[in-house]
Short mmCIF file of C-alpha atoms in Angstrom, two decimals:
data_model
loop_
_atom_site.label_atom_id
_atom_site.label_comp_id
_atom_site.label_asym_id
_atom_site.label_seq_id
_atom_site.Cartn_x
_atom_site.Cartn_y
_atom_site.Cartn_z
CA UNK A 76 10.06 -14.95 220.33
CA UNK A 77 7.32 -16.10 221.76
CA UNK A 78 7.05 -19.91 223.33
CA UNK A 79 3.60 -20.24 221.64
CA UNK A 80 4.76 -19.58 218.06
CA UNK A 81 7.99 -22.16 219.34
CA UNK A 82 4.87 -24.91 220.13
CA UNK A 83 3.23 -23.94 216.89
CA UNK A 84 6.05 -24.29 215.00
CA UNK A 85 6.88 -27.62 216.37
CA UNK A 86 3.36 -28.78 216.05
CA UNK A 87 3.60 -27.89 212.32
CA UNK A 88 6.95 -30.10 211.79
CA UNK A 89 5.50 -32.84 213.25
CA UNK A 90 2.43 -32.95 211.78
CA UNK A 91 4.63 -32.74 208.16
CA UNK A 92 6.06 -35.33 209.03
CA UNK A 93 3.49 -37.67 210.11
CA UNK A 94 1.02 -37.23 207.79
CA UNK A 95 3.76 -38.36 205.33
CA UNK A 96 4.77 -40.73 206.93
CA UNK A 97 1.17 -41.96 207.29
CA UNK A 98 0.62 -41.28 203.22
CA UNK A 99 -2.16 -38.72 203.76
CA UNK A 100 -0.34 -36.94 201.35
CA UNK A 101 -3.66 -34.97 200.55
CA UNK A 102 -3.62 -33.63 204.10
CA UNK A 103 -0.62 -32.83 203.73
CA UNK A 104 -0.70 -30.63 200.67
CA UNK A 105 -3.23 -28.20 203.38
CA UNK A 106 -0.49 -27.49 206.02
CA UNK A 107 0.68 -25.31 202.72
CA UNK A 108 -0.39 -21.37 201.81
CA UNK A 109 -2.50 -21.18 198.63
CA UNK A 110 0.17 -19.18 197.66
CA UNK A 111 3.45 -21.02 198.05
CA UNK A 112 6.91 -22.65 196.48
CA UNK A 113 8.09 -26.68 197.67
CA UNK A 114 11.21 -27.04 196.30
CA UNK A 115 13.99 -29.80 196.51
CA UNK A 116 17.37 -29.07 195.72
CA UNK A 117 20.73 -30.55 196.79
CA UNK A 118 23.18 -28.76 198.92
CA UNK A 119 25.96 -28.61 196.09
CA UNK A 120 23.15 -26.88 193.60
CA UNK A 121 21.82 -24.68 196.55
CA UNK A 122 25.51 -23.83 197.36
CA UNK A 123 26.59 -22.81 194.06
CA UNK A 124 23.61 -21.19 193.49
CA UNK A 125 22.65 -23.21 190.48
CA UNK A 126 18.52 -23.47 189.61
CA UNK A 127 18.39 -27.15 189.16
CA UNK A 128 15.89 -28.51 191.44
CA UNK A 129 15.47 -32.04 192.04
CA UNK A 130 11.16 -31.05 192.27
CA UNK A 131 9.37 -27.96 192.02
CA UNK A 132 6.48 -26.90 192.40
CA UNK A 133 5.18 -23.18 192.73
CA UNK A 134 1.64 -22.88 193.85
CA UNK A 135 -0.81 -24.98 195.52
CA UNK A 136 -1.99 -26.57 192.87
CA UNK A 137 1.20 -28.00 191.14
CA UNK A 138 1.39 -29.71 194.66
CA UNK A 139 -2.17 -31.43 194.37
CA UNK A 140 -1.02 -31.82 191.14
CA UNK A 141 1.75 -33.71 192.02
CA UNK A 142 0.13 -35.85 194.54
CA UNK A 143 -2.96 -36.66 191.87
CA UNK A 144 -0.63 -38.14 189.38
CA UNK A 145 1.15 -40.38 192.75
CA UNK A 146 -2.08 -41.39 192.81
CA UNK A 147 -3.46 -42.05 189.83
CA UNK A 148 -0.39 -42.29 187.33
CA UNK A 149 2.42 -42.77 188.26
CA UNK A 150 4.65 -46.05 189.01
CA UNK A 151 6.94 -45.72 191.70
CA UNK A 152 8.35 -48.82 194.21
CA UNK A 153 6.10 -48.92 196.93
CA UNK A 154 7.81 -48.20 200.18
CA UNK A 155 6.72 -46.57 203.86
CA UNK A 156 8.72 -43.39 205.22
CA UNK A 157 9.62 -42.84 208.21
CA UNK A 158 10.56 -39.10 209.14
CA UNK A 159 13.13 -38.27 212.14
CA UNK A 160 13.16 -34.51 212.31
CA UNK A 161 15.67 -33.00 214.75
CA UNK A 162 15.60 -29.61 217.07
CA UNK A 163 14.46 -27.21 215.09
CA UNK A 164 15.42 -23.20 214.92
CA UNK A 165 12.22 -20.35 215.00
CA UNK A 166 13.16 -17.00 213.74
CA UNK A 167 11.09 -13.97 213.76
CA UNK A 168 13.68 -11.34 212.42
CA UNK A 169 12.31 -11.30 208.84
CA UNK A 170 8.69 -12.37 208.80
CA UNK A 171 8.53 -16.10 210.73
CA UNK A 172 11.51 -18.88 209.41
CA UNK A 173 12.06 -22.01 210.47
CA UNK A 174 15.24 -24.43 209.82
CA UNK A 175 15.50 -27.90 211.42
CA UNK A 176 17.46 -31.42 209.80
CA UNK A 177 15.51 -34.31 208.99
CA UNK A 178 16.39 -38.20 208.59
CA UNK A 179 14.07 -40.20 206.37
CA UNK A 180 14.05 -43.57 206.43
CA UNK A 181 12.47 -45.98 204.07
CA UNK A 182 11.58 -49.32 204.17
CA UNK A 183 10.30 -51.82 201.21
CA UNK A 184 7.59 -54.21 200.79
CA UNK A 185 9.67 -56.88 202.46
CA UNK A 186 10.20 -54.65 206.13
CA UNK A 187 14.11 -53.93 205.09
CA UNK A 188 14.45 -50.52 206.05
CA UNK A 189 17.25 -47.69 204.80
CA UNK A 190 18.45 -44.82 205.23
CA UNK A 191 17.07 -42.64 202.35
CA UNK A 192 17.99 -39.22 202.57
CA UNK A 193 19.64 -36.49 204.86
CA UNK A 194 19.44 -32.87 204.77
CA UNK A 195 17.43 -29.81 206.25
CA UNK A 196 14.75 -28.11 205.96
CA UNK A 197 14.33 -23.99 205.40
CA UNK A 198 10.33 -22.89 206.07
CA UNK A 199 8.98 -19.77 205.47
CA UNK A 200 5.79 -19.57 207.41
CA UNK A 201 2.66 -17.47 207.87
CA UNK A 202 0.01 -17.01 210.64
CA UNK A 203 -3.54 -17.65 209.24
CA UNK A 204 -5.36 -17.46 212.21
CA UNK A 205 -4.36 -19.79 214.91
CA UNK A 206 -3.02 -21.83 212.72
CA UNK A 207 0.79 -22.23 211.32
CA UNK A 208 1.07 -22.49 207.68
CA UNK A 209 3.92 -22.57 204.92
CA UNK A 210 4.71 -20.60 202.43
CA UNK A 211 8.10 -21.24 201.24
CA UNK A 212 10.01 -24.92 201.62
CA UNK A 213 13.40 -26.02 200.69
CA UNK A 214 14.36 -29.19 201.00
CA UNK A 215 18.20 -28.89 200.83
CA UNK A 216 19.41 -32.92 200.51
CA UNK A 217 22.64 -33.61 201.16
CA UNK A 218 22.11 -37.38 199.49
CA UNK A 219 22.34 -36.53 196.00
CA UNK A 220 21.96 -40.06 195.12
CA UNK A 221 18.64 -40.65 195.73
CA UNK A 222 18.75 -44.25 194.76
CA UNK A 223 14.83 -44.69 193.23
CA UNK A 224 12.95 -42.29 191.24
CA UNK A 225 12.01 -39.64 193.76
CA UNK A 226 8.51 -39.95 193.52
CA UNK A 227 6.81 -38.81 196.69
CA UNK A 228 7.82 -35.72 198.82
CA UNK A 229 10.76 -35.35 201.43
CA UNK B 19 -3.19 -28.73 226.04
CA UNK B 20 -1.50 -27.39 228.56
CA UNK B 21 2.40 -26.84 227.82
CA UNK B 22 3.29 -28.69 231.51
CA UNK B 23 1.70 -32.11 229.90
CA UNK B 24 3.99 -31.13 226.82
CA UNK B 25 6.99 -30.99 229.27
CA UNK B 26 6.00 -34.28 230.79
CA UNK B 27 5.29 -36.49 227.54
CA UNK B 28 8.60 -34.85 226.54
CA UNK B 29 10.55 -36.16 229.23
CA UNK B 30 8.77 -39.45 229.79
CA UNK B 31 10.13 -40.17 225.94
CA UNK B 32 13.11 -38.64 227.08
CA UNK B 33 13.11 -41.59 229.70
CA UNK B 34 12.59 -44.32 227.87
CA UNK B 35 14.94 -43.92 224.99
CA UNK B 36 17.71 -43.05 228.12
CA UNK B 37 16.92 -45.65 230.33
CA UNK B 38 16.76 -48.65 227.09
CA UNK B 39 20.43 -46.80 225.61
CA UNK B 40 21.87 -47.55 229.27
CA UNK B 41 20.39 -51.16 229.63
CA UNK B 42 18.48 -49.95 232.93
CA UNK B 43 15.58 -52.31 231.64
CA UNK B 44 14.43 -53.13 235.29
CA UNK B 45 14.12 -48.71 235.62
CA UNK B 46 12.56 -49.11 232.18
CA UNK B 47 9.75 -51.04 233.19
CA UNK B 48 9.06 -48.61 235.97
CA UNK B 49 7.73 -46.31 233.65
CA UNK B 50 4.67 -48.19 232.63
CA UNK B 51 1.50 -48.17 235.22
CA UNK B 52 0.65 -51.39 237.10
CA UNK B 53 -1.84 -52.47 234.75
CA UNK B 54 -0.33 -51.87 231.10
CA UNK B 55 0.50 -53.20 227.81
CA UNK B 56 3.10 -53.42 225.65
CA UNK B 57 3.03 -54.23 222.23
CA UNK B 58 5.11 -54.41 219.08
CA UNK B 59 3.76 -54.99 216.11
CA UNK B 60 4.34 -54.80 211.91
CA UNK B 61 2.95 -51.83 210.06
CA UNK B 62 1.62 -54.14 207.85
CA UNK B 63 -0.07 -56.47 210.49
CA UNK B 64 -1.53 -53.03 211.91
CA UNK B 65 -3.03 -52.02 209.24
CA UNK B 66 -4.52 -55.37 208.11
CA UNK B 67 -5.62 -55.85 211.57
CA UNK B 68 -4.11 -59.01 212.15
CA UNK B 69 -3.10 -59.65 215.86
CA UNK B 70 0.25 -61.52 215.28
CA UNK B 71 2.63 -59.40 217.64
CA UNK B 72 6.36 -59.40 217.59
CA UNK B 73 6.19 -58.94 221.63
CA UNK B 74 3.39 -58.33 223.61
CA UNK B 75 2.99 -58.21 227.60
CA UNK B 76 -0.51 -57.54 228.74
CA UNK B 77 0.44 -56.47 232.29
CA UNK B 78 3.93 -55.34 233.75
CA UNK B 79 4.67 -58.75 235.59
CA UNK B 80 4.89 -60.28 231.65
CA UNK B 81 7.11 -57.03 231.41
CA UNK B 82 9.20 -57.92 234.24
CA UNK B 83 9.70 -61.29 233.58
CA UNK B 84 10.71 -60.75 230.10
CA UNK B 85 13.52 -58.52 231.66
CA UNK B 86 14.32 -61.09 234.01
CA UNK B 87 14.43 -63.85 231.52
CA UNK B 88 16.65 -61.41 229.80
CA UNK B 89 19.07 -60.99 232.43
CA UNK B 90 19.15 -64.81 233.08
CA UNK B 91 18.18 -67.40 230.58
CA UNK B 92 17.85 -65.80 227.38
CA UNK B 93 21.08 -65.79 224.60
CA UNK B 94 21.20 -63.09 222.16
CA UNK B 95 23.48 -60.88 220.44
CA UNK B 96 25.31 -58.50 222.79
CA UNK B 97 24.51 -54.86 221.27
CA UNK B 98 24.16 -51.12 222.60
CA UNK B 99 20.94 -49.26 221.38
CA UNK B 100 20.52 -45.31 220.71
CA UNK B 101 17.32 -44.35 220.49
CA UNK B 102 16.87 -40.99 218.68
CA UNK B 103 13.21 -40.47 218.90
CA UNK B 104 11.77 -37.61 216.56
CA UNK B 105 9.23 -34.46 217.16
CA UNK B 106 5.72 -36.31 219.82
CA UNK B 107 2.29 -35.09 219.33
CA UNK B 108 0.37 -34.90 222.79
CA UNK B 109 -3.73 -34.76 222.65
CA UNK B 110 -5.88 -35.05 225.50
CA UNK B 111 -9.03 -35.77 223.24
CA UNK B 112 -10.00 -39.00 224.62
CA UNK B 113 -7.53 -39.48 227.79
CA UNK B 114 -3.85 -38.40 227.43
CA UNK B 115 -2.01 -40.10 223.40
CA UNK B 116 0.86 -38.88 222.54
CA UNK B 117 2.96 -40.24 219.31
CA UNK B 118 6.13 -40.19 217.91
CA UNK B 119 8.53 -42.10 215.50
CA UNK B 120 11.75 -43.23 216.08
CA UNK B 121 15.10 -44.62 214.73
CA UNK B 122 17.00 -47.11 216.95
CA UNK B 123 20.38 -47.58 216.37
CA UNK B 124 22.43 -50.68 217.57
CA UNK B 125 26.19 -51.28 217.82
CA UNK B 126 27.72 -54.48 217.80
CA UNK B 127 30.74 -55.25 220.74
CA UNK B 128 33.37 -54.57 217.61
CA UNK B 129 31.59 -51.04 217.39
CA UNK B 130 29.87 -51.23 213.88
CA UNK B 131 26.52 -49.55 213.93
CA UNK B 132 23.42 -50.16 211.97
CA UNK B 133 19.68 -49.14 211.81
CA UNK B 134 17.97 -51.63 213.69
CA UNK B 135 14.46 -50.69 213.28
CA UNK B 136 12.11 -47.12 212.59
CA UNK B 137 8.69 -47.30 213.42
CA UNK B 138 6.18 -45.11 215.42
CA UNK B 139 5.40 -45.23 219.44
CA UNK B 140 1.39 -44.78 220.08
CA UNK B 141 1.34 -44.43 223.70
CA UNK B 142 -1.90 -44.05 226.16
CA UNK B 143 -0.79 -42.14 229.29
CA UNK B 144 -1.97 -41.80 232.66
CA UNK B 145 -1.23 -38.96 235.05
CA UNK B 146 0.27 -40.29 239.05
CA UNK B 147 0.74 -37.97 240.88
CA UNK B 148 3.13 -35.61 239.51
CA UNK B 149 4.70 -38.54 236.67
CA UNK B 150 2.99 -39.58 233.60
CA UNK B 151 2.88 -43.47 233.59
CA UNK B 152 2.12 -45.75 230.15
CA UNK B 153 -1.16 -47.50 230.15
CA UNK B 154 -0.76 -48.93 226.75
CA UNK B 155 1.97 -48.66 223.95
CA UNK B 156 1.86 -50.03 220.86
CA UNK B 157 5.33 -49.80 219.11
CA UNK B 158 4.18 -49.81 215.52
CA UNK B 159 7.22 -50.99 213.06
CA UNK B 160 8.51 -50.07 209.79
CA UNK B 161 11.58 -52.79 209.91
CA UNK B 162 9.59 -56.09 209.59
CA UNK B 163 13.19 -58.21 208.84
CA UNK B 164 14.47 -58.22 212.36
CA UNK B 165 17.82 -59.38 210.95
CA UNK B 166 18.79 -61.44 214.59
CA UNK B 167 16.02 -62.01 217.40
CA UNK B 168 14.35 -59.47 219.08
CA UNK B 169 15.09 -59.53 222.46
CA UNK B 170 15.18 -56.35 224.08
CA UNK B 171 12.23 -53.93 224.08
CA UNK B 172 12.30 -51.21 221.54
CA UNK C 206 13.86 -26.72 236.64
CA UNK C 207 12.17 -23.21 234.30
CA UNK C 208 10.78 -23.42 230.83
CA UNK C 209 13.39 -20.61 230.12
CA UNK C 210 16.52 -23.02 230.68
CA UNK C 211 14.70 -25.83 228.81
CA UNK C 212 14.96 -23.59 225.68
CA UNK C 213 17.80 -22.65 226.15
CA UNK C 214 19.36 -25.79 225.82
CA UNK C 215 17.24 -26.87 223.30
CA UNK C 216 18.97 -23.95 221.66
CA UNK C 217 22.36 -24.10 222.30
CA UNK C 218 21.88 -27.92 220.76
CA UNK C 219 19.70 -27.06 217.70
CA UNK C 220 23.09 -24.34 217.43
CA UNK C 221 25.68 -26.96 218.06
CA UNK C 222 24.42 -29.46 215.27
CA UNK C 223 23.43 -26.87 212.86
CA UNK C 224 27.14 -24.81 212.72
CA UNK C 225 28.26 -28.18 212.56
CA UNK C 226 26.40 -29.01 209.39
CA UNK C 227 26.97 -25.43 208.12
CA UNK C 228 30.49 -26.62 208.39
CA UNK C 229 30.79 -23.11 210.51
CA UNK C 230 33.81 -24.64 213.22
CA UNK C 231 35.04 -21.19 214.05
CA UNK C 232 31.37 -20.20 215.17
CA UNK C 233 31.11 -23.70 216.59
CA UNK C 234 34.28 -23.15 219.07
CA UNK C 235 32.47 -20.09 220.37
CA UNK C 236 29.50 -22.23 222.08
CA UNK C 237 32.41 -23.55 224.69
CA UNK C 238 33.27 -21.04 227.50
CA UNK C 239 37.14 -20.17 227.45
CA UNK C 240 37.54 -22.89 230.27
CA UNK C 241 36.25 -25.82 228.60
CA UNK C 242 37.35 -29.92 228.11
CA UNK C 243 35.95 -31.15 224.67
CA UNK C 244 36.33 -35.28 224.53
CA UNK C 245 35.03 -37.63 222.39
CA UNK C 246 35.33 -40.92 224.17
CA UNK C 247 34.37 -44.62 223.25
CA UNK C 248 31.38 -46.15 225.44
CA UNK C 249 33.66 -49.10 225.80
CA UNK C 250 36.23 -47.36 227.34
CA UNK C 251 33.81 -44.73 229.48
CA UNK C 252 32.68 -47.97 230.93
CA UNK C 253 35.52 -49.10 231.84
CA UNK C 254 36.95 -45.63 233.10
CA UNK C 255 39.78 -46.06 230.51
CA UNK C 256 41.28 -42.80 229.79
CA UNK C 257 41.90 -43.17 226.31
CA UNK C 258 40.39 -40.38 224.10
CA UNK C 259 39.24 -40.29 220.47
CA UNK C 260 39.98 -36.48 220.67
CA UNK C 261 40.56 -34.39 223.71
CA UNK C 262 40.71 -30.41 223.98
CA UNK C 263 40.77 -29.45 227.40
CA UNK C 264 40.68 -25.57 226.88
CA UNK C 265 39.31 -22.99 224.34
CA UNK C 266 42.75 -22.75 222.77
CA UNK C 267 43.20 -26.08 221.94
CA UNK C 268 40.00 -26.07 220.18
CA UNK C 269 40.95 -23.43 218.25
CA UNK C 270 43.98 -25.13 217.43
CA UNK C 271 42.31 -28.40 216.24
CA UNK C 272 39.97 -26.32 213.86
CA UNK C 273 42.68 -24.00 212.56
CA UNK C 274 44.75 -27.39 211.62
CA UNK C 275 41.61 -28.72 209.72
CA UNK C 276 41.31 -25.46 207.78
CA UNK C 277 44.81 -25.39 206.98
CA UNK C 278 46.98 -28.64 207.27
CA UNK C 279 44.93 -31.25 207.76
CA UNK C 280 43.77 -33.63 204.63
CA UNK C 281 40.47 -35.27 205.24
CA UNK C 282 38.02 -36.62 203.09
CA UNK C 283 35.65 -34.02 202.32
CA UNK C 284 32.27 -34.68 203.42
CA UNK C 285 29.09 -33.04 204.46
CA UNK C 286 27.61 -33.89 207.88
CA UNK C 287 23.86 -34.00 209.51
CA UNK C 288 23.72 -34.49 213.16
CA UNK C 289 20.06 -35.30 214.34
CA UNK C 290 20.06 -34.76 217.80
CA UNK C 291 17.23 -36.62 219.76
CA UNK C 292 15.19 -35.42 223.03
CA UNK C 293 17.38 -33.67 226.02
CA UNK C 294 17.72 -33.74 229.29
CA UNK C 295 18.36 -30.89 231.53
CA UNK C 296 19.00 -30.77 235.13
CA UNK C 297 20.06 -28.54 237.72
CA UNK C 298 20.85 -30.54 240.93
CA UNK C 299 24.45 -30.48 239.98
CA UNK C 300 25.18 -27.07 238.45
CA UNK C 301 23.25 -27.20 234.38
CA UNK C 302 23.63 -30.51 233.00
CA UNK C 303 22.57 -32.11 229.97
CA UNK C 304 22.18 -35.07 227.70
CA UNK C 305 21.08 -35.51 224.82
CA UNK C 306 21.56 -39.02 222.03
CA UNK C 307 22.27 -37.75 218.22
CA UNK C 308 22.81 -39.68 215.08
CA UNK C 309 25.47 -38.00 212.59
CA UNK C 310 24.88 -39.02 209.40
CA UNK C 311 28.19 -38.07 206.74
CA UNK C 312 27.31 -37.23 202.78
CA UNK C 313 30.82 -38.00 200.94
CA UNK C 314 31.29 -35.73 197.80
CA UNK C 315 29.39 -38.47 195.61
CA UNK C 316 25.99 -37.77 197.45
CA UNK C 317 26.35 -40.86 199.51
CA UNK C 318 25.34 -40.94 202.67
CA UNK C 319 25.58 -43.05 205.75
CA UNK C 320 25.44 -43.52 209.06
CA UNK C 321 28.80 -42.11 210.67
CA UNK C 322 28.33 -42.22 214.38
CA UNK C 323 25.67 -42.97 217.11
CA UNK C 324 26.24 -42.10 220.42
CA UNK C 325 25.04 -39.45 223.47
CA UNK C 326 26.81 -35.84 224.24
CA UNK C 327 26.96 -35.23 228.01
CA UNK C 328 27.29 -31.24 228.77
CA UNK C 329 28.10 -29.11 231.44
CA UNK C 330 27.02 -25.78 231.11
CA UNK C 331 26.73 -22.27 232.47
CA UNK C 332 24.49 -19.36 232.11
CA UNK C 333 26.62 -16.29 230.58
CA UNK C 334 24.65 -13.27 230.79
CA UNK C 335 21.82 -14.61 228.32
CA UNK C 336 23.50 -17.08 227.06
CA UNK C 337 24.86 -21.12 228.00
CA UNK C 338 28.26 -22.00 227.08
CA UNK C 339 29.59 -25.51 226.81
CA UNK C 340 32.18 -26.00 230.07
CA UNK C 341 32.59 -29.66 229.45
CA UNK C 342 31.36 -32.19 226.70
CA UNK C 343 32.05 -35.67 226.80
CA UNK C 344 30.58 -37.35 223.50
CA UNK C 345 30.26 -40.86 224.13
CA UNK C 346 30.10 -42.76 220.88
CA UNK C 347 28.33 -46.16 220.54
CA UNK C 348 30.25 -46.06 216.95
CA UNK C 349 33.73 -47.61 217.61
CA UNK C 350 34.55 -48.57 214.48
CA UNK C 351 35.41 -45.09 212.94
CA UNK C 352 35.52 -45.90 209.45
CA UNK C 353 37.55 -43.14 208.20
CA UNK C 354 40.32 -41.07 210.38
CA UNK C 355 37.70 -38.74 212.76
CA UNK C 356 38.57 -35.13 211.39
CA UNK C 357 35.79 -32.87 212.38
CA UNK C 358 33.94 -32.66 215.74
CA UNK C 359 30.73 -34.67 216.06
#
């Protein structure tokens, strides 16, 4: 593999994570294929192999979907993320995969910050030009007990 | 970008999370250039662009004598940090920036551990020599209920 | 120091966390050359050059041992773990070292998680053909306060 597609592919995590972190959630929706899946699921549903996802959404527009109705519609508690993403693994056996674990940490309206939710995340990516982009996420959580309505992404 | 300035941001943040985790605040300081600035401030205050700082040193004699004024005067709750800072962006756009969140973690002298405080570094860097030195940082955080005095740099 | 041993590391970390997680112990044992010391030590008593150990293997076997008892004898509580490991150092002036500060972060059965241990891994390695193996890991934990009996490795 080569070191470049290691840079892009760290380049791409961080940017995810920034951009929500920042709440350009709009941007965000473009490091995404036209043609791709976002899906959260906890590890005990992923494990077992049961379909119950915790959000899913299968093209690019059920994402800016999604993040229209954060917007416009929905209520959700107000809170800033903040996204620690660990060392992450590039694979380019079958087609380009990434894996790497995340922290996200929340904090409220009053600064009291928490530790939200754990897991990892599995990317299918694509080259479209010089630019990294996904096509397949899943969010595997290991905190099943996501305390608030999970409103905005992971 | 070059990936040698990628190597160097890497292990100046490398640095500075070591070098606070193992109390070596006098090496700490040695990091920053001559004339600096160090700054932490809310999220919220950032973004309303309100100037009240939670620490700020305009120059690294303020930055030494905080640490000395640490080491001598000052009373505060004995505690270990670990810094686990998360995936830095590097740009070269308008001098050397780099970013990059962070979780710090601090352990009381009966061992218990607690987030302390997740925010975002946004650092301005200067090249001497063959080290990168900080110009500027701006610690930028999440936590806004220190829950006892913030003493140490974060 | 090369790029190529930079990655490497980074590897053999992002491997060490992630058959962790994958709760994959017999794959984990096989990062560790057959000579190897595994210890998990408090900073307190590091510090203070106390020898007492929160777990010590000090060869292959032993490891072994320790992960065939928690497959087979050993009751635990069950959990799930996430170790997100922060920015390494490498170095070469004494043979391959590095460092390396993670949070572990345990999920019990109920989807809970929390904070289980801060803390920094200190490796010695060596270059096997095309691959590093662990000769000696000291894991110095921040997190005295174990709240439940330490089972698996962190």
């Amino acid at each position: 593999m080569t070191s470049l597609l290691r840079e892009q592919t760290h380049d791409l995590l961080e940017t995810y994570g920034r951009l929500l972190d920042e709440d350009r959630l709009e941007d965000w929706v473009e490091l995404f294929a036209e043609n791709c899946r976002y899906e959260i699921i906890s590890r005990e549903n992923r494990e077992q192999n049961l379909p119950l996802s915790l959000m899913l959404c299968d093209n690019k527009d059920m994402l800016r979907d999604r993040i229209f109705s954060l917007r416009e519609a929905n209520i959700f508690n107000i809170h800033r993320d903040c996204h620690v993403i660990g060392l992450a693994r590039v694979s380019e056996d079958a087609g380009i995969t990434a894996t790497a674990p995340y922290a996200l940490f929340q904090s409220n309206q009053e600064g009291d910050s928490r530790l939200f939710s754990v897991g990892r995340y599995h990317l299918d990516l694509l080259q479209d030009g010089d630019t990294l982009r996904i096509v397949k996420q899943v969010v595997v959580v290991d905190t099943g007990a996501i305390p608030t309505l999970l409103a905005t992404p992971i």
